[in-house]
Short mmCIF file of C-alpha atoms in Angstrom, two decimals:
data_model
loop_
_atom_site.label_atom_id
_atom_site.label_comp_id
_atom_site.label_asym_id
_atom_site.label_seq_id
_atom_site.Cartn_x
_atom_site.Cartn_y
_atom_site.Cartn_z
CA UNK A 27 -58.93 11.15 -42.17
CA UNK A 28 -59.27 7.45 -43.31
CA UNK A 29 -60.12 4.60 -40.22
CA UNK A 30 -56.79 3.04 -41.14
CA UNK A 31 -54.98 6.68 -40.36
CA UNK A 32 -56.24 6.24 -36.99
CA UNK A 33 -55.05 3.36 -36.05
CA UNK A 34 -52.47 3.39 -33.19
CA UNK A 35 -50.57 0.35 -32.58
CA UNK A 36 -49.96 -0.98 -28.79
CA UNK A 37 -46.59 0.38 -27.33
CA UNK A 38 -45.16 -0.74 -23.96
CA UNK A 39 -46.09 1.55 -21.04
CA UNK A 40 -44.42 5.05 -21.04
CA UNK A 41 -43.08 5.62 -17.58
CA UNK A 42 -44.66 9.12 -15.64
CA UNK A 43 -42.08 10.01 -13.86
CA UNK A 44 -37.63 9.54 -14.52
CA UNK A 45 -36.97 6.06 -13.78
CA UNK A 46 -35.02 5.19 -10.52
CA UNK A 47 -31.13 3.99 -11.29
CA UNK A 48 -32.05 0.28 -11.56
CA UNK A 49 -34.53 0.21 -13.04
CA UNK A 50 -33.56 2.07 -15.65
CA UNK A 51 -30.27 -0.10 -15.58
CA UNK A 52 -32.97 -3.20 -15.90
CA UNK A 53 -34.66 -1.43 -18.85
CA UNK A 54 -31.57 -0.93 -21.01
CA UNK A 55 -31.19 -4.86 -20.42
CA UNK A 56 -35.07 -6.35 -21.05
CA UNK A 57 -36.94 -3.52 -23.36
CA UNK A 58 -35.06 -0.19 -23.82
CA UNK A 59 -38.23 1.78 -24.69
CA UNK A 60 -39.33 1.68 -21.64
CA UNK A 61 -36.48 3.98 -20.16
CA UNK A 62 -38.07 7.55 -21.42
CA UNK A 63 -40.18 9.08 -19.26
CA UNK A 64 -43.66 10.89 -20.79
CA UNK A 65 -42.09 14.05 -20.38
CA UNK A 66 -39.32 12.76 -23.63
CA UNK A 67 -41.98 12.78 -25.95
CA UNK A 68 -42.89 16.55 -24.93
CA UNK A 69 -39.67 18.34 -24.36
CA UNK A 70 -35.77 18.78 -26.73
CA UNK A 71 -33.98 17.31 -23.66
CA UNK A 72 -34.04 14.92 -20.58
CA UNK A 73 -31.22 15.57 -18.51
CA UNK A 74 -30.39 12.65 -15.73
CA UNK A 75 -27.07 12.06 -13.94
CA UNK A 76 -25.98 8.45 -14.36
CA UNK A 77 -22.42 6.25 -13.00
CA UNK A 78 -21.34 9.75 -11.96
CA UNK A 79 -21.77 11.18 -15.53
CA UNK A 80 -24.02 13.09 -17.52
CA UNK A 81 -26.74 11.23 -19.79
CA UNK A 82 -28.97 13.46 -22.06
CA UNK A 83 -31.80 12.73 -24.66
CA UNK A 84 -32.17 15.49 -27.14
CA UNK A 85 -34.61 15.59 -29.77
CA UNK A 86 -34.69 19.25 -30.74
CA UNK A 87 -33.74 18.93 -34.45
CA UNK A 88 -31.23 21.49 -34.65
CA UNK A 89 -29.33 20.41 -31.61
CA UNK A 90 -29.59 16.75 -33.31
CA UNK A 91 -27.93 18.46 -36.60
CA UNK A 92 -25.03 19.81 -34.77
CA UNK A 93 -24.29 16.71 -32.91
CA UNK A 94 -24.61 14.71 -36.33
CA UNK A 95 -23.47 16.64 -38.83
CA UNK A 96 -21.95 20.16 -37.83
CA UNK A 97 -19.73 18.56 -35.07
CA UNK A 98 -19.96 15.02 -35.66
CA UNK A 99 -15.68 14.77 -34.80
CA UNK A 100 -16.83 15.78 -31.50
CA UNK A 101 -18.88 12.74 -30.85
CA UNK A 102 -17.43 9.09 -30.36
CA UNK A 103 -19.07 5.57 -30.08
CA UNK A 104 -19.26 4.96 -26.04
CA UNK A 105 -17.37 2.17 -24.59
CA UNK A 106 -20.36 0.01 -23.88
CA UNK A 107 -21.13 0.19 -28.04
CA UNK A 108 -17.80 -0.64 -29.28
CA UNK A 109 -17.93 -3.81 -27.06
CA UNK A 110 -21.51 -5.08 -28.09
CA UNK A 111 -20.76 -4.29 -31.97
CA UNK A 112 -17.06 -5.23 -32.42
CA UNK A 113 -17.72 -9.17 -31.85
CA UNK A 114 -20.23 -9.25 -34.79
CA UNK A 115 -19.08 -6.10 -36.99
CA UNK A 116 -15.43 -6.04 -36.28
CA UNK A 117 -13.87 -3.14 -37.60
CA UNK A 118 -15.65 -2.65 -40.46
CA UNK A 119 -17.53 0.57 -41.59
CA UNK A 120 -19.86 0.61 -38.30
CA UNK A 121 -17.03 1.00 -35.86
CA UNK A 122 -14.17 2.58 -37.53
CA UNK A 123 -13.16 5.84 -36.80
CA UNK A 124 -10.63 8.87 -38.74
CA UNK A 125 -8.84 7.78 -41.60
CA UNK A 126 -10.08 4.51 -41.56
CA UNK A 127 -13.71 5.57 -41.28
CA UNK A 128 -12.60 7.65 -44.20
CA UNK A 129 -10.99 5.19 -46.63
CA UNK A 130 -14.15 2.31 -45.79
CA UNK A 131 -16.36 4.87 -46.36
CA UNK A 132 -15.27 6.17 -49.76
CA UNK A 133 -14.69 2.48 -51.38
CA UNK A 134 -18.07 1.71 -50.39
CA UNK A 135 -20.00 3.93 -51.33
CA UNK A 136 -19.68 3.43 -54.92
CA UNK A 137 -21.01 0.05 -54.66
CA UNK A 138 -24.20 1.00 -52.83
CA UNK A 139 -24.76 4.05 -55.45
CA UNK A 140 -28.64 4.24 -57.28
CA UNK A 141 -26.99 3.42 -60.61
CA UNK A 142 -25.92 0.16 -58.78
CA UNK A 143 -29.55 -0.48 -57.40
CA UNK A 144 -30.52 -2.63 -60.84
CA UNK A 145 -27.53 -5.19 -60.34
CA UNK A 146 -29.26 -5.52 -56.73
CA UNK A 147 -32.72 -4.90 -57.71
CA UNK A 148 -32.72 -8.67 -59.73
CA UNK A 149 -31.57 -10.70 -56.29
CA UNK A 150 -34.05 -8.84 -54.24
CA UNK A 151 -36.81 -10.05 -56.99
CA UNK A 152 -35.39 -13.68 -57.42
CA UNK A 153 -35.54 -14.00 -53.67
CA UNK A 154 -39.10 -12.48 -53.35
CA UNK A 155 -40.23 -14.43 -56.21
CA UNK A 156 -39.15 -17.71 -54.29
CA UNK A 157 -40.88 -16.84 -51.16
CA UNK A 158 -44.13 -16.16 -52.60
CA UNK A 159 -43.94 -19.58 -54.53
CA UNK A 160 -42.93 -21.38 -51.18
CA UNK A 161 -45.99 -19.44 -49.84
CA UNK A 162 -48.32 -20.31 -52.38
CA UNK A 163 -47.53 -24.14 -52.58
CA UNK A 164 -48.56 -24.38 -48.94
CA UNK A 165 -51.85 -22.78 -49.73
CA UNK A 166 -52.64 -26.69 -50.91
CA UNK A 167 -51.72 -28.30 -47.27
CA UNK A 168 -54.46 -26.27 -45.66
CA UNK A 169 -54.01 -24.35 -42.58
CA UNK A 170 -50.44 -25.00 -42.29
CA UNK A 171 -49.21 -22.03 -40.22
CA UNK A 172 -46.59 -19.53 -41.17
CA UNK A 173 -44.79 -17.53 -38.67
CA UNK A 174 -44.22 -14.17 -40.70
CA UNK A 175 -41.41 -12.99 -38.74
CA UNK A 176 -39.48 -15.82 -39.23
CA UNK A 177 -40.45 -15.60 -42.83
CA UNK A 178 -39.51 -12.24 -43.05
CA UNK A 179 -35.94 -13.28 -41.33
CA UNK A 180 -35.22 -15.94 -43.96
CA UNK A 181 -35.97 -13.96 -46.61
CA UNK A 182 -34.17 -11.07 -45.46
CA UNK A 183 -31.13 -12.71 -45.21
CA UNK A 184 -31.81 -14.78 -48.48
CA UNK A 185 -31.86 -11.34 -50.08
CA UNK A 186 -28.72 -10.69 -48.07
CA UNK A 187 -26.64 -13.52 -49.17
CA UNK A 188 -27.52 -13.42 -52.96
CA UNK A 189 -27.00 -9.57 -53.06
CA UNK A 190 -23.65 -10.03 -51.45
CA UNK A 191 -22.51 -12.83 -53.03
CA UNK A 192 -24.85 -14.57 -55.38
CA UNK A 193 -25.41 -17.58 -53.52
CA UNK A 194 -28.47 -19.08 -52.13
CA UNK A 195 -28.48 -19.44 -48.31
CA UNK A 196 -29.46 -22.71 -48.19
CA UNK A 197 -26.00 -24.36 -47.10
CA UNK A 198 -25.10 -21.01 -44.98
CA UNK A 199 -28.25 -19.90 -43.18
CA UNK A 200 -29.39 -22.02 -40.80
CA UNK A 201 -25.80 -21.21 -39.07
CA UNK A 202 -25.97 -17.65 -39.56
CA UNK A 203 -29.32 -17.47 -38.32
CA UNK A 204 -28.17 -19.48 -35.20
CA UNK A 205 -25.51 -17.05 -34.72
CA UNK A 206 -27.35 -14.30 -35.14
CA UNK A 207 -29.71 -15.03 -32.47
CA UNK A 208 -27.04 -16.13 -30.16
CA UNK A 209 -25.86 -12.77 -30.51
CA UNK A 210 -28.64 -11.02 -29.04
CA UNK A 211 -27.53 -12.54 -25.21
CA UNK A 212 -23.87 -10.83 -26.07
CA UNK A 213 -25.58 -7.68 -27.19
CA UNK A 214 -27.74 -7.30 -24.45
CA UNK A 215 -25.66 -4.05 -22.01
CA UNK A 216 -24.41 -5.33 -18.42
CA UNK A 217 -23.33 -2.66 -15.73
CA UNK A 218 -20.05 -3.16 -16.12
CA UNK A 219 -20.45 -2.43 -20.12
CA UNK A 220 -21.16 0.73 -19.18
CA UNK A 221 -18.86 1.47 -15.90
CA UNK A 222 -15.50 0.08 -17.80
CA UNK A 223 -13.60 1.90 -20.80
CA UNK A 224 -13.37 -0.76 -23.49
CA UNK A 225 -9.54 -1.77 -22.81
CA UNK A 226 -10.77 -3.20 -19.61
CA UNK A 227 -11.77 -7.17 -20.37
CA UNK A 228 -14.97 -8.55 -19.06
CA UNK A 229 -16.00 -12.26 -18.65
CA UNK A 230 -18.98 -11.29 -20.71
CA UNK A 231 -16.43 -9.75 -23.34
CA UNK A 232 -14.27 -13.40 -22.98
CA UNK A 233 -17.56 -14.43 -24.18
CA UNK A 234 -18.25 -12.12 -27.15
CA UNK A 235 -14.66 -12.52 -28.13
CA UNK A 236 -15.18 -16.48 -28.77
CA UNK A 237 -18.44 -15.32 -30.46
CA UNK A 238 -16.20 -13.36 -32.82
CA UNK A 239 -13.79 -15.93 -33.86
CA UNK A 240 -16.49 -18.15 -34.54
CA UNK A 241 -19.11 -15.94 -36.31
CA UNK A 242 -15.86 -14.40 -38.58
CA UNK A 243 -14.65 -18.28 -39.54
CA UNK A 244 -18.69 -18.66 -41.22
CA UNK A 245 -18.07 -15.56 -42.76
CA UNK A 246 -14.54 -16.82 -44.25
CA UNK A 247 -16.25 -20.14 -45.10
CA UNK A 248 -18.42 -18.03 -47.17
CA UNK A 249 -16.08 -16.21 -49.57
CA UNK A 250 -13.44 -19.35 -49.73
CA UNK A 251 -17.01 -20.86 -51.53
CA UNK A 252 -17.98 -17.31 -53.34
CA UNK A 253 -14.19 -16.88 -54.45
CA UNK A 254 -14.54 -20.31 -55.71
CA UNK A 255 -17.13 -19.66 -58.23
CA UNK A 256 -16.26 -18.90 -61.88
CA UNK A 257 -14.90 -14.98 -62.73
CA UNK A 258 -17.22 -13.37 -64.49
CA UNK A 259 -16.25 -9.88 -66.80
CA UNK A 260 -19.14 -8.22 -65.33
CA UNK A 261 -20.08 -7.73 -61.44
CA UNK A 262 -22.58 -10.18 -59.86
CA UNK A 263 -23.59 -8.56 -56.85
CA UNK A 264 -21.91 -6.94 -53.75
CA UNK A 265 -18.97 -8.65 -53.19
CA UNK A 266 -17.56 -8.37 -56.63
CA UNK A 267 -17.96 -4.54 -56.30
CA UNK A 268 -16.28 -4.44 -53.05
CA UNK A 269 -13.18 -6.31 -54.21
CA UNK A 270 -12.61 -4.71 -57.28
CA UNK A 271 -13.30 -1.06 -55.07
CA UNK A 272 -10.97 1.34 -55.09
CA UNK A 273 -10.29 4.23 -52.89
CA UNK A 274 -10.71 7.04 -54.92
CA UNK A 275 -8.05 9.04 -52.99
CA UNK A 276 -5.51 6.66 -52.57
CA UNK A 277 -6.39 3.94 -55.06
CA UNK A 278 -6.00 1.21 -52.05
CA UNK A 279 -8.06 -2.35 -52.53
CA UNK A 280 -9.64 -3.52 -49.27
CA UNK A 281 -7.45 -6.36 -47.41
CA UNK A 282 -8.92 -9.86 -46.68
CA UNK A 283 -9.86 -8.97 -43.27
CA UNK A 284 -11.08 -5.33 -44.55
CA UNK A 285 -13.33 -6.99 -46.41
CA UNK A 286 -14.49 -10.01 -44.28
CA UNK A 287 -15.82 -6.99 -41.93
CA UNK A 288 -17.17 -5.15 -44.47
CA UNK A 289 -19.26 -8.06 -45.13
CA UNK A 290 -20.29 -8.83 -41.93
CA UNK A 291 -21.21 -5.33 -41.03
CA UNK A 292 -23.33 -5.62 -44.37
CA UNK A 293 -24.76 -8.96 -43.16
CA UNK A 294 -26.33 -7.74 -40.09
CA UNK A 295 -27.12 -4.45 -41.00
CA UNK A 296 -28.28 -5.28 -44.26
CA UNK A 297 -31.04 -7.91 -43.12
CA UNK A 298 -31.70 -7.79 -39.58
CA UNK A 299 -32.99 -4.58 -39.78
CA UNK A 300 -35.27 -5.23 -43.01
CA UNK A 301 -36.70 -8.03 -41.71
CA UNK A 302 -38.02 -6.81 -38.87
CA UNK A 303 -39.22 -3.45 -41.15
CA UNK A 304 -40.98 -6.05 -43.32
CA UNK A 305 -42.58 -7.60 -40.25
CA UNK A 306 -43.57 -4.28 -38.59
CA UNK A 307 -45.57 -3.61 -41.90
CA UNK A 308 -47.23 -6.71 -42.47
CA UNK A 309 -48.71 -6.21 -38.86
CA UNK A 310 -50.14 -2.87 -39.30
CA UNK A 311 -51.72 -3.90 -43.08
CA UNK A 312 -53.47 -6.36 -41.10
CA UNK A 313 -55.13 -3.76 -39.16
CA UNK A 314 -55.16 -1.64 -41.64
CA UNK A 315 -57.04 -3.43 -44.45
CA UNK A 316 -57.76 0.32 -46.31
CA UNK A 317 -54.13 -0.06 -46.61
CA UNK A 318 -53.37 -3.16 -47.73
CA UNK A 319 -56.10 -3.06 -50.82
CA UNK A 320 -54.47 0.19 -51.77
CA UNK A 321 -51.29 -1.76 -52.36
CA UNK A 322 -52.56 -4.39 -53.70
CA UNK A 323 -54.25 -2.10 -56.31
CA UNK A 324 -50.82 0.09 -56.79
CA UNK A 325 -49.06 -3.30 -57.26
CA UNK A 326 -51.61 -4.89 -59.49
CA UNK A 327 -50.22 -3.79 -62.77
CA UNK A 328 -46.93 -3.76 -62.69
CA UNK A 329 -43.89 -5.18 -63.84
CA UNK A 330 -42.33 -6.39 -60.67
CA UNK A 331 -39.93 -8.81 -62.38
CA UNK A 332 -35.75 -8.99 -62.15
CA UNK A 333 -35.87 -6.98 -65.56
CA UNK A 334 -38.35 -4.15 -64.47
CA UNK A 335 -38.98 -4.05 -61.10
CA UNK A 336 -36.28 -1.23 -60.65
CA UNK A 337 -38.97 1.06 -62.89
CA UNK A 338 -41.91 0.07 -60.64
CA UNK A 339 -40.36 1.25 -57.84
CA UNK A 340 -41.52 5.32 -59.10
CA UNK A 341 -45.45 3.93 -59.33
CA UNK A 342 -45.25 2.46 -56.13
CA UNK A 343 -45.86 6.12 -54.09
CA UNK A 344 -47.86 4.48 -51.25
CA UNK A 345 -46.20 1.42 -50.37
CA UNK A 346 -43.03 3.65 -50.22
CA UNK A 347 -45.35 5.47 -47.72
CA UNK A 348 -46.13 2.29 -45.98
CA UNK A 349 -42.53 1.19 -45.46
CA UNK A 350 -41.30 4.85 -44.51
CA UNK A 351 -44.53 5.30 -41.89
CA UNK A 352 -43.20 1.84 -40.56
CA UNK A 353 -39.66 3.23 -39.95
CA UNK A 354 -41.56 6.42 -38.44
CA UNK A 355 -43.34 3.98 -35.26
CA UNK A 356 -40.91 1.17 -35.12
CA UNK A 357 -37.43 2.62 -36.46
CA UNK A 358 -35.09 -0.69 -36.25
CA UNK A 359 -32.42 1.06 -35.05
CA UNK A 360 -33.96 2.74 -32.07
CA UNK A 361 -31.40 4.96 -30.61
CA UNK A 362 -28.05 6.54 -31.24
CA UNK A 363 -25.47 7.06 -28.46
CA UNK A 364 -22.38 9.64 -28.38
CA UNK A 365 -20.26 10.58 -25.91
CA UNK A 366 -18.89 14.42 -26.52
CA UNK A 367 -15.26 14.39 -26.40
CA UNK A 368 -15.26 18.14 -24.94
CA UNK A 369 -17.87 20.31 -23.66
CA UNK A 370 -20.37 21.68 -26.47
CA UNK A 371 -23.26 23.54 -26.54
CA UNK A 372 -26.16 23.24 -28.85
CA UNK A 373 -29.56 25.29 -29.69
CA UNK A 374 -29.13 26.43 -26.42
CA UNK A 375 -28.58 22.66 -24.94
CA UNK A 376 -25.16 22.83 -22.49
CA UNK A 377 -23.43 19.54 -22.98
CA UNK A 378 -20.37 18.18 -20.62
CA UNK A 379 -17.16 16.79 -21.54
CA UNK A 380 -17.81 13.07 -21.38
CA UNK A 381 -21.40 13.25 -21.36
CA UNK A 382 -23.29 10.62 -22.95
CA UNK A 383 -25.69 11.54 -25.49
CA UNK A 384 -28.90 9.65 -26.82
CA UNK A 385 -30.85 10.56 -29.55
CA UNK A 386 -33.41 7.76 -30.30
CA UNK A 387 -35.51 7.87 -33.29
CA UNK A 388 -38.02 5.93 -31.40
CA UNK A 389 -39.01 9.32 -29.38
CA UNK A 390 -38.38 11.67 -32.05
CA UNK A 391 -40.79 9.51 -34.21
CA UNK A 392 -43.48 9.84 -31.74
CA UNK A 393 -42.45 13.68 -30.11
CA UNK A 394 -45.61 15.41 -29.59
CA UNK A 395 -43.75 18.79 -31.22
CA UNK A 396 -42.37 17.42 -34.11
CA UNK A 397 -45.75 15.25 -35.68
CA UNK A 398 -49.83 15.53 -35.66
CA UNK A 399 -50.93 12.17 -34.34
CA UNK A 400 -47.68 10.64 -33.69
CA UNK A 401 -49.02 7.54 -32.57
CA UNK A 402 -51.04 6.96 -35.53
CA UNK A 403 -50.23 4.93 -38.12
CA UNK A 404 -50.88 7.33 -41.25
CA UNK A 405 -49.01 6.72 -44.49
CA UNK A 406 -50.17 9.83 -46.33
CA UNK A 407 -48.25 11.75 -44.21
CA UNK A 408 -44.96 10.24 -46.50
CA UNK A 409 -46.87 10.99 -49.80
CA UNK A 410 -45.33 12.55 -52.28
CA UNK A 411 -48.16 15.43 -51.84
CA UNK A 412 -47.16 15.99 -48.55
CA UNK A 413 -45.42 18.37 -46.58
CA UNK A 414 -42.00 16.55 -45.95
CA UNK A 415 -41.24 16.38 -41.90
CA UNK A 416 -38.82 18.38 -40.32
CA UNK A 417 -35.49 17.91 -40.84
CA UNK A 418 -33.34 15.76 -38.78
CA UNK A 419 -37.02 14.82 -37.06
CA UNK A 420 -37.15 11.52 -39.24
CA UNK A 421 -33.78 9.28 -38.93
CA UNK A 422 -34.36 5.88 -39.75
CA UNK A 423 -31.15 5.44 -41.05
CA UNK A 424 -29.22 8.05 -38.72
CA UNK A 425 -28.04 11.22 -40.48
CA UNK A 426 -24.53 13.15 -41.11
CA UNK A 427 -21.51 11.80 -42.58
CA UNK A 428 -22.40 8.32 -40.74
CA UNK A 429 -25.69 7.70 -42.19
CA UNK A 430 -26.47 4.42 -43.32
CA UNK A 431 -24.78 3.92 -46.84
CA UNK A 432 -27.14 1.10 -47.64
CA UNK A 433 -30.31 3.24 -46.88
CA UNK A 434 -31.21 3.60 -50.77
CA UNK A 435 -30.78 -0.12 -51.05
CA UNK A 436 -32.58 -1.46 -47.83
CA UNK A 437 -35.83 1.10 -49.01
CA UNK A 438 -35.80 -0.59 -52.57
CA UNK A 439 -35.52 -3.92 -50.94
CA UNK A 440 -38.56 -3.11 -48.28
CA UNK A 441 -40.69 -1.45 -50.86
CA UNK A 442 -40.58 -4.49 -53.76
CA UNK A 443 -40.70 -7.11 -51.32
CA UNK A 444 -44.07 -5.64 -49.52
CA UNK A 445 -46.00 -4.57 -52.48
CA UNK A 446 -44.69 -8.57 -53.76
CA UNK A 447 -46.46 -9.99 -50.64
CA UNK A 448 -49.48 -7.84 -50.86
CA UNK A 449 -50.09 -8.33 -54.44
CA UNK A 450 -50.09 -11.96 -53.66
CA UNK A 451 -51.80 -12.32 -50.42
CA UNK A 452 -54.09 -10.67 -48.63
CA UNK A 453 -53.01 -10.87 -44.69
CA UNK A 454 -54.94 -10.87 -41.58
CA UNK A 455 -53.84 -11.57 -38.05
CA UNK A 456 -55.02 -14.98 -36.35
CA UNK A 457 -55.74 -13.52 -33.04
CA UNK A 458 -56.06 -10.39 -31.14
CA UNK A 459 -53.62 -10.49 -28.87
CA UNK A 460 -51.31 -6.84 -28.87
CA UNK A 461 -48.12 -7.43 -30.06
CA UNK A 462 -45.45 -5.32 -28.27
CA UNK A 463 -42.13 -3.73 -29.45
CA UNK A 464 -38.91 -4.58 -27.30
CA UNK A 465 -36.14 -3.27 -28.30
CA UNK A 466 -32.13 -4.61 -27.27
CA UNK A 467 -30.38 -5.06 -30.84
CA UNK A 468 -33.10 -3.62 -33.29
CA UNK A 469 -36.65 -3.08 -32.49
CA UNK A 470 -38.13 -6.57 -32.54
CA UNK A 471 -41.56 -8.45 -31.25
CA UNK A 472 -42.34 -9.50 -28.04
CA UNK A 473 -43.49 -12.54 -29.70
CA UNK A 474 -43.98 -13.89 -33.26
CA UNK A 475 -47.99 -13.30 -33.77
CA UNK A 476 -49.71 -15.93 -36.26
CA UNK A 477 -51.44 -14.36 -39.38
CA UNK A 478 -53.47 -16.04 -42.29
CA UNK A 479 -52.72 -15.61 -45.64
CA UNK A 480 -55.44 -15.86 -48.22
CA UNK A 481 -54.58 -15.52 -52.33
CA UNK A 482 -56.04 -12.41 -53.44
CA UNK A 483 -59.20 -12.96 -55.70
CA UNK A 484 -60.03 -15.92 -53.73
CA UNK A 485 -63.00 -15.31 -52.01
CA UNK A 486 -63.07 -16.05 -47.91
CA UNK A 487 -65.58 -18.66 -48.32
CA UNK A 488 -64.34 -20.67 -50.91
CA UNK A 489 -60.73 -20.07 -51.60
CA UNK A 490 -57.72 -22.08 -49.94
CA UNK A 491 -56.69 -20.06 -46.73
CA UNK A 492 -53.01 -20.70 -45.12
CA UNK A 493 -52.45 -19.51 -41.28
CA UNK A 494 -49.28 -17.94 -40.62
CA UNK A 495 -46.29 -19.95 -38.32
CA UNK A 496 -42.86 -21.22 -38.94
CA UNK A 497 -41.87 -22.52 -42.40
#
């Protein structure tokens, strides 16, 4: 086993013992990963009464397979999740449920098909492609720092907003961004989120309903100025495929507002999430340099441009590894929540009517049943050489009829963009200090770490070195 296979990144404390009511209450609110006892990461459930109800963790596999996909019509979004997600997904494919689920679902998913992943492939490049130029220029201003995260974030949504609808963020993403981070107080659970059913109006949800009307009028500003643009005869990018969709049963179009939340859903889930993937990366290669050459070795000879990158992707084995060992230790999406509709039972798992089920891909990543080392960071274990891990034991993009429909796309975009970066730079952190996961919307930083970035085949002493903070 290499030195970089051994590494183990810092995690917050894991409590020893069930946390008492509040402070669990307090950990949903500031750092949810810090709400599992030790004894999660050992055992397929963790029972705890909580508000009167039933709350379980399960992270047996099987159990996880019939809540997912064997019984899924059992299992509904809890109140508390319907009211952080509707202000900033409305009902698009992340929140509807029966027929509606059922009509989003089957218009969309042609769009986000492999054969569509070239049409895609050529904004993710053209976006990358920019960033490493904007990169490289500042190489001649000496030690200006870069903040990587935010990096990350602007590109990410760069990527976003030319894959959806061809247009460079420029005019649109300083707002969205804003938004976006707004967000996060709206998202962040209060008791009564969890007490009330969602029919029941909050202040806080007075709140996140002015954040909706707000953050849907940018995303109508946007496609007044896409839909303004010259027709083409062939599709430009996402939102072109989505409004000439049909349903394949029914042969219905999307409606304006059907497709605004389509697009918003898309817009959050679609960089948020890849961003902070990128970031998680970029930190371990920096304490992982093993890893990083290997990359930049695997990357050295390719074609990664808008015409070709789309064939790279099958020679680039270990970064694949790299971004999929990434989702293994800091999955974005951290946790999914269910409440059973009626009383179930599961690989011998009794569950209540009403009870409210976890399962978070944070724990399962790192259960002490399921991997060898699980706090290692250990690409080879995603090789293509290697056993594959158990099913329904690896769920970075959730699993079942609801699993992500964009997964295909956001591992082509994570893949190309760090084997880009590496090729280009070689990236080393600026200080020592541990940077910790917190998790509320996705699984972000505790803070955003500087890093230097150094050309590759410059040498230490005498090439041009840039630190990493905000551009």
């Amino acid at each position: 086993m290499s030195a970089d296979a051994l590494l183990v990144p810092p995690r917050p404390p894991v409590p020893a013992e069930p946390l008492s009511f509040f402070r669990f209450l307090r950990a949903i609110r500031t750092n949810a990963l810090t709400m599992w006892p030790e004894a999660a990461y050992q055992q397929d459930v963790v029972r705890r009464s909580l508000l009167g109800g039933t709350n379980l963790l399960i992270s047996a596999p099987a159990a996880i397979r019939h809540i997912l996909l064997d019984n899924t019509d059992n299992y509904r979004r809890t109140p508390a999740s319907i009211r952080i997600l509707r202000p900033i997904t409305g009902d698009g494919l992340l929140l509807s449920t029966g027929e509606a689920w059922r009509h989003q679902r089957r218009t969309i998913a042609p769009a986000l098909a492999p054969r569509m992943l070239p049409l895609l492939t050529r904004h993710i490049v053209t976006a990358t492609d920019a960033t490493v130029a904007r990169l490289s220029a500042l190489i001649a201003l000496a030690d200006q720092p870069i903040d990587l995260l935010a990096t990350m974030q602007t590109l990410a949504l760069d990527i976003a907003g030319r894959s959806m609808f061809s247009l460079e963020t420029r005019q649109y993403g300083a707002a969205m961004r804003a938004m976006l981070d707004e967000y996060v107080y709206y998202a962040r659970p209060t008791l009564l989120d969890m007490l009330l059913p969602a029919s029941i109006v909050t202040l806080r949800d007075l709140g996140r309903r002015r954040f909706q009307r707000r953050w849907m009028a940018l995303i109508d500003s946007i496609m007044r100025a896409r839909l303004a643009a010259p027709a083409t005869e062939t599709p430009r990018d996402l939102f072109d495929l989505l409004r000439a969709a049909r349903d394949p049963d029914t042969g219905a179009a999307f409606s304006h507002e059907e497709l605004r939340d389509q697009v918003a859903t898309m817009i959050l889930a679609g960089h948020e999430t890849t961003a902070v993937a990128l970031f998680w990366a970029m930190t371990l290669l920096a304490a992982a340099p093993d890893a990083q050459a290997r990359i930049a070795g695997e990357a050295a000879g390719l074609d990664l441009s808008t015409e070709h990158a789309t064939e790279a992707m099958e020679h680039l084995t270990f970064t694949r590894a790299v971004v999929s060992e990434t989702l293994r230790l800091f999955p974005p999406a951290f946790v999914i929540v269910r409440q059973a509709i009626t009383a179930d039972r599961c690989d011998g798992i009794d569950i209540p009517r009403g009870a409210v089920v976890m399962i978070a891909p944070w724990v399962l990543h790192r259960h002490r049943r399921l991997w060898r080392d699980p706090d290692a960071f250990e690409p080879s274990r995603f090789l293509p050489d290697a056993p594959p891990p158990p099913r329904f034991a690896y769920l970075p993009f959730g699993a079942g009829p609801r699993v992500c429909v964009g997964a295909q796309f956001a591992l082509t975009e994570a893949t190309l963009v760090l084997a880009a970066l590496i090729r280009a730079f070689h990236i080393a952190r600026e200080d020592t200090t541990p940077v910790l996961p917190v998790a509320t919307v996705t699984t972000q930083p505790d803070h955003a770490p500087m890093f230097r970035l150094q050309p590759r085949g410059h040498q230490s002493d005498g090439g041009a070195m840039i630190r990493a903070s905000g551009t």
